[in-house]
mmCIF file of C-alpha atoms and ligand atoms in Angstrom:
data_model
loop_
_atom_site.group_PDB
_atom_site.id
_atom_site.type_symbol
_atom_site.label_atom_id
_atom_site.label_comp_id
_atom_site.label_asym_id
_atom_site.label_seq_id
_atom_site.Cartn_x
_atom_site.Cartn_y
_atom_site.Cartn_z
ATOM 1 C CA MET S 17 0.000 0.000 0.000
ATOM 2 C CA ASP S 18 1.586 3.291 -1.006
ATOM 3 C CA ASN S 19 2.122 6.271 1.209
ATOM 4 C CA ILE S 20 1.113 9.802 0.388
ATOM 5 C CA LYS S 21 1.833 13.282 1.659
ATOM 6 C CA LYS S 22 -0.785 15.898 0.718
ATOM 7 C CA THR S 23 -1.595 19.419 1.711
ATOM 8 C CA ILE S 24 -5.288 20.210 1.901
ATOM 9 C CA VAL S 25 -7.373 23.202 2.923
ATOM 10 C CA LEU S 26 -10.515 22.571 4.941
ATOM 11 C CA ASN S 27 -13.259 25.153 5.204
ATOM 12 C CA PHE S 28 -15.955 24.426 7.702
ATOM 13 C CA SER S 29 -19.065 26.004 9.108
ATOM 14 C CA LYS S 30 -19.699 27.373 12.568
ATOM 15 C CA SER S 31 -21.329 24.112 13.704
ATOM 16 C CA MET S 32 -18.131 22.161 12.948
ATOM 17 C CA VAL S 33 -15.583 24.557 14.429
ATOM 18 C CA TYR S 34 -15.305 22.835 17.793
ATOM 19 C CA LYS S 35 -15.566 19.242 16.541
ATOM 20 C CA PRO S 36 -12.396 17.128 16.937
ATOM 21 C CA ILE S 37 -11.650 16.706 13.242
ATOM 22 C CA VAL S 38 -7.893 16.291 13.601
ATOM 23 C CA TYR S 39 -8.399 13.719 16.355
ATOM 24 C CA HIS S 40 -10.509 11.607 13.953
ATOM 25 C CA LEU S 41 -7.874 11.843 11.225
ATOM 26 C CA VAL S 42 -5.282 10.436 13.627
ATOM 27 C CA LYS S 43 -7.401 7.923 15.527
ATOM 28 C CA ASP S 44 -9.702 6.584 12.796
ATOM 29 C CA TYR S 45 -7.498 6.923 9.713
ATOM 30 C CA ASP S 46 -3.997 6.579 11.156
ATOM 31 C CA LEU S 47 -2.838 9.779 9.445
ATOM 32 C CA GLU S 48 -0.117 12.126 10.637
ATOM 33 C CA PRO S 49 -1.472 15.654 10.367
ATOM 34 C CA ASN S 50 0.753 18.687 10.472
ATOM 35 C CA ILE S 51 -1.326 21.829 11.023
ATOM 36 C CA LEU S 52 0.107 24.571 8.827
ATOM 37 C CA LYS S 53 -2.587 27.119 9.555
ATOM 38 C CA ALA S 54 -5.749 27.267 11.670
ATOM 39 C CA SER S 55 -8.079 30.219 11.953
ATOM 40 C CA ILE S 56 -11.650 31.177 12.754
ATOM 41 C CA ASN S 57 -13.143 34.200 11.029
ATOM 42 C CA PRO S 58 -15.521 36.722 12.682
ATOM 43 C CA ASN S 59 -18.495 34.611 11.490
ATOM 44 C CA GLU S 60 -16.961 31.696 13.391
ATOM 45 C CA GLU S 61 -16.234 29.734 10.215
ATOM 46 C CA GLY S 62 -13.056 27.694 10.368
ATOM 47 C CA LEU S 63 -10.119 27.307 8.043
ATOM 48 C CA LEU S 64 -7.553 24.603 8.515
ATOM 49 C CA VAL S 65 -4.536 23.986 6.299
ATOM 50 C CA LEU S 66 -3.217 20.506 6.918
ATOM 51 C CA GLU S 67 -0.392 18.424 5.624
ATOM 52 C CA LEU S 68 -1.447 14.784 5.861
ATOM 53 C CA LYS S 69 0.871 11.817 5.735
ATOM 54 C CA GLY S 70 -0.180 8.176 5.715
ATOM 55 C CA LYS S 71 -1.467 5.313 3.631
ATOM 56 C CA ARG S 72 -3.224 6.340 0.431
ATOM 57 C CA ALA S 73 -6.285 4.164 1.179
ATOM 58 C CA ASN S 74 -6.672 5.740 4.623
ATOM 59 C CA TYR S 75 -6.279 9.212 3.154
ATOM 60 C CA GLU S 76 -9.061 8.508 0.642
ATOM 61 C CA LYS S 77 -11.344 7.230 3.393
ATOM 62 C CA SER S 78 -10.591 10.282 5.524
ATOM 63 C CA LEU S 79 -11.529 12.619 2.649
ATOM 64 C CA LYS S 80 -14.839 10.818 2.325
ATOM 65 C CA PHE S 81 -15.371 11.247 6.062
ATOM 66 C CA LEU S 82 -14.574 14.975 5.852
ATOM 67 C CA LYS S 83 -16.980 15.433 2.941
ATOM 68 C CA GLU S 84 -19.692 13.626 4.888
ATOM 69 C CA GLN S 85 -19.197 16.217 7.648
ATOM 70 C CA ASN S 86 -19.967 18.916 5.034
ATOM 71 C CA ILE S 87 -16.419 20.183 5.197
ATOM 72 C CA LYS S 88 -15.270 21.834 1.992
ATOM 73 C CA ILE S 89 -11.916 20.440 0.884
ATOM 74 C CA GLU S 90 -9.468 22.098 -1.445
ATOM 75 C CA SER S 91 -6.049 20.944 -2.401
ATOM 76 C CA VAL S 92 -3.471 23.671 -2.415
ATOM 77 C CA GLU S 93 -1.305 21.655 -4.704
ATOM 78 C CA GLN S 94 -3.404 20.255 -7.463
ATOM 79 C CA GLU S 95 -6.643 19.848 -9.283
ATOM 80 C CA ILE S 96 -7.964 16.981 -11.407
ATOM 81 C CA TYR S 97 -9.456 17.596 -14.821
ATOM 82 C CA LYS S 98 -10.819 15.495 -17.630
ATOM 83 C CA ASN S 99 -9.255 15.843 -21.044
ATOM 84 C CA GLU S 100 -12.263 15.563 -23.352
ATOM 85 C CA ASP S 101 -10.022 15.043 -26.386
ATOM 86 C CA LYS S 102 -8.695 11.814 -24.875
ATOM 87 C CA CYS S 103 -11.797 10.403 -23.137
ATOM 88 C CA THR S 104 -13.568 7.661 -25.107
ATOM 89 C CA HIS S 105 -16.477 7.442 -22.605
ATOM 90 C CA CYS S 106 -15.636 3.805 -21.970
ATOM 91 C CA GLY S 107 -17.117 4.086 -18.473
ATOM 92 C CA ALA S 108 -14.313 2.215 -16.674
ATOM 93 C CA CYS S 109 -13.783 5.069 -14.263
ATOM 94 C CA ILE S 110 -17.273 5.038 -12.807
ATOM 95 C CA ASN S 111 -16.419 1.711 -11.199
ATOM 96 C CA PHE S 112 -13.382 2.953 -9.341
ATOM 97 C CA CYS S 113 -14.126 6.615 -8.618
ATOM 98 C CA PRO S 114 -14.951 6.466 -4.883
ATOM 99 C CA THR S 115 -17.156 9.563 -4.804
ATOM 100 C CA ASP S 116 -19.130 9.362 -8.079
ATOM 101 C CA ALA S 117 -17.294 12.439 -9.322
ATOM 102 C CA LEU S 118 -17.153 10.530 -12.610
ATOM 103 C CA TYR S 119 -20.646 9.493 -13.625
ATOM 104 C CA VAL S 120 -22.828 8.563 -16.593
ATOM 105 C CA GLU S 121 -24.994 11.322 -17.959
ATOM 106 C CA ARG S 122 -28.296 10.015 -19.335
ATOM 107 C CA PRO S 123 -29.590 9.702 -21.955
ATOM 108 C CA SER S 124 -26.377 10.686 -23.773
ATOM 109 C CA MET S 125 -24.446 7.954 -21.850
ATOM 110 C CA LYS S 126 -21.406 10.230 -21.848
ATOM 111 C CA ILE S 127 -19.055 10.123 -18.869
ATOM 112 C CA LYS S 128 -19.029 13.449 -17.065
ATOM 113 C CA PHE S 129 -16.760 14.810 -14.364
ATOM 114 C CA ASN S 130 -18.080 16.748 -11.370
ATOM 115 C CA SER S 131 -15.066 18.450 -9.817
ATOM 116 C CA GLU S 132 -17.119 19.397 -6.735
ATOM 117 C CA LYS S 133 -17.256 15.733 -5.733
ATOM 118 C CA CYS S 134 -13.638 14.928 -6.557
ATOM 119 C CA ILE S 135 -11.426 14.180 -3.553
ATOM 120 C CA ILE S 136 -8.231 14.112 -5.648
ATOM 121 C CA CYS S 137 -7.482 10.508 -4.772
ATOM 122 C CA GLU S 138 -5.818 10.129 -8.211
ATOM 123 C CA GLU S 139 -7.292 6.656 -8.839
ATOM 124 C CA CYS S 140 -8.548 7.753 -12.258
ATOM 125 C CA ILE S 141 -5.125 9.052 -13.241
ATOM 126 C CA LEU S 142 -3.640 5.678 -12.479
ATOM 127 C CA LYS S 143 -6.404 3.576 -14.023
ATOM 128 C CA CYS S 144 -7.955 5.427 -16.994
ATOM 129 C CA PRO S 145 -6.883 3.404 -20.045
ATOM 130 C CA MET S 146 -6.796 6.518 -22.250
ATOM 131 C CA ARG S 147 -4.888 8.658 -19.714
ATOM 132 C CA ALA S 148 -7.748 11.146 -20.010
ATOM 133 C CA MET S 149 -7.668 12.214 -16.372
ATOM 134 C CA GLU S 150 -4.931 14.690 -15.646
ATOM 135 C CA LEU S 151 -3.496 16.624 -12.776
ATOM 136 C CA LYS S 152 -3.145 20.376 -12.916
ATOM 137 C CA VAL S 153 -0.482 21.495 -10.485
HETATM 138 S S1 SF4 X 211 -11.908 5.620 -17.879
HETATM 139 FE FE1 SF4 X 211 -10.975 7.369 -18.950
HETATM 140 S S2 SF4 X 211 -11.554 7.118 -21.095
HETATM 141 FE FE2 SF4 X 211 -12.913 5.829 -19.889
HETATM 142 S S3 SF4 X 211 -14.691 7.147 -19.488
HETATM 143 FE FE3 SF4 X 211 -13.321 7.380 -17.732
HETATM 144 S S4 SF4 X 211 -12.084 9.179 -18.226
HETATM 145 FE FE4 SF4 X 211 -13.040 8.502 -20.140
HETATM 146 S S1 SF4 X 212 -9.383 11.762 -8.512
HETATM 147 FE FE1 SF4 X 212 -10.567 10.657 -10.041
HETATM 148 S S2 SF4 X 212 -11.159 8.749 -9.034
HETATM 149 FE FE2 SF4 X 212 -10.538 10.179 -7.421
HETATM 150 S S3 SF4 X 212 -12.402 11.205 -6.789
HETATM 151 FE FE3 SF4 X 212 -11.491 12.492 -8.367
HETATM 152 S S4 SF4 X 212 -12.448 11.840 -10.272
HETATM 153 FE FE4 SF4 X 212 -12.843 10.224 -8.758
#
């Protein structure tokens, strides 16, 4: 299982500010977080910039957990995009994308990419047979 080191930005609402998010990342997902920045704005919304180290599979699960808590996640390093010139709409990716960010649009049956749902796990980059999923750094 490969290890990753990622920097992510978490934006969360007032209701989440005092929840032990970092504790869960350590305890439930065995990640090593390094807090690069933490702040609460006058509206009591939180911002946390974290460097996370650990197993890739645990990192992916932790991102799912964070999304389920309605925490907005941004990567400061990278963004995934779909190269429409290369995609053949074979549909392979909908089986391995963990968040349904890649999905079938009906009735066209084209494969679409919803960047809002993408957790930048990079599975599609590794597995797309046409190399249609790319990383913008
Ligand atoms: S696996 Fe690649 S080529 Fe196939 S639909 Fe997904 S992005 Fe397109
Ligand atoms: S990186 Fe690819 S596989 Fe992972 S969530 Fe985003 S679109 Fe899905």
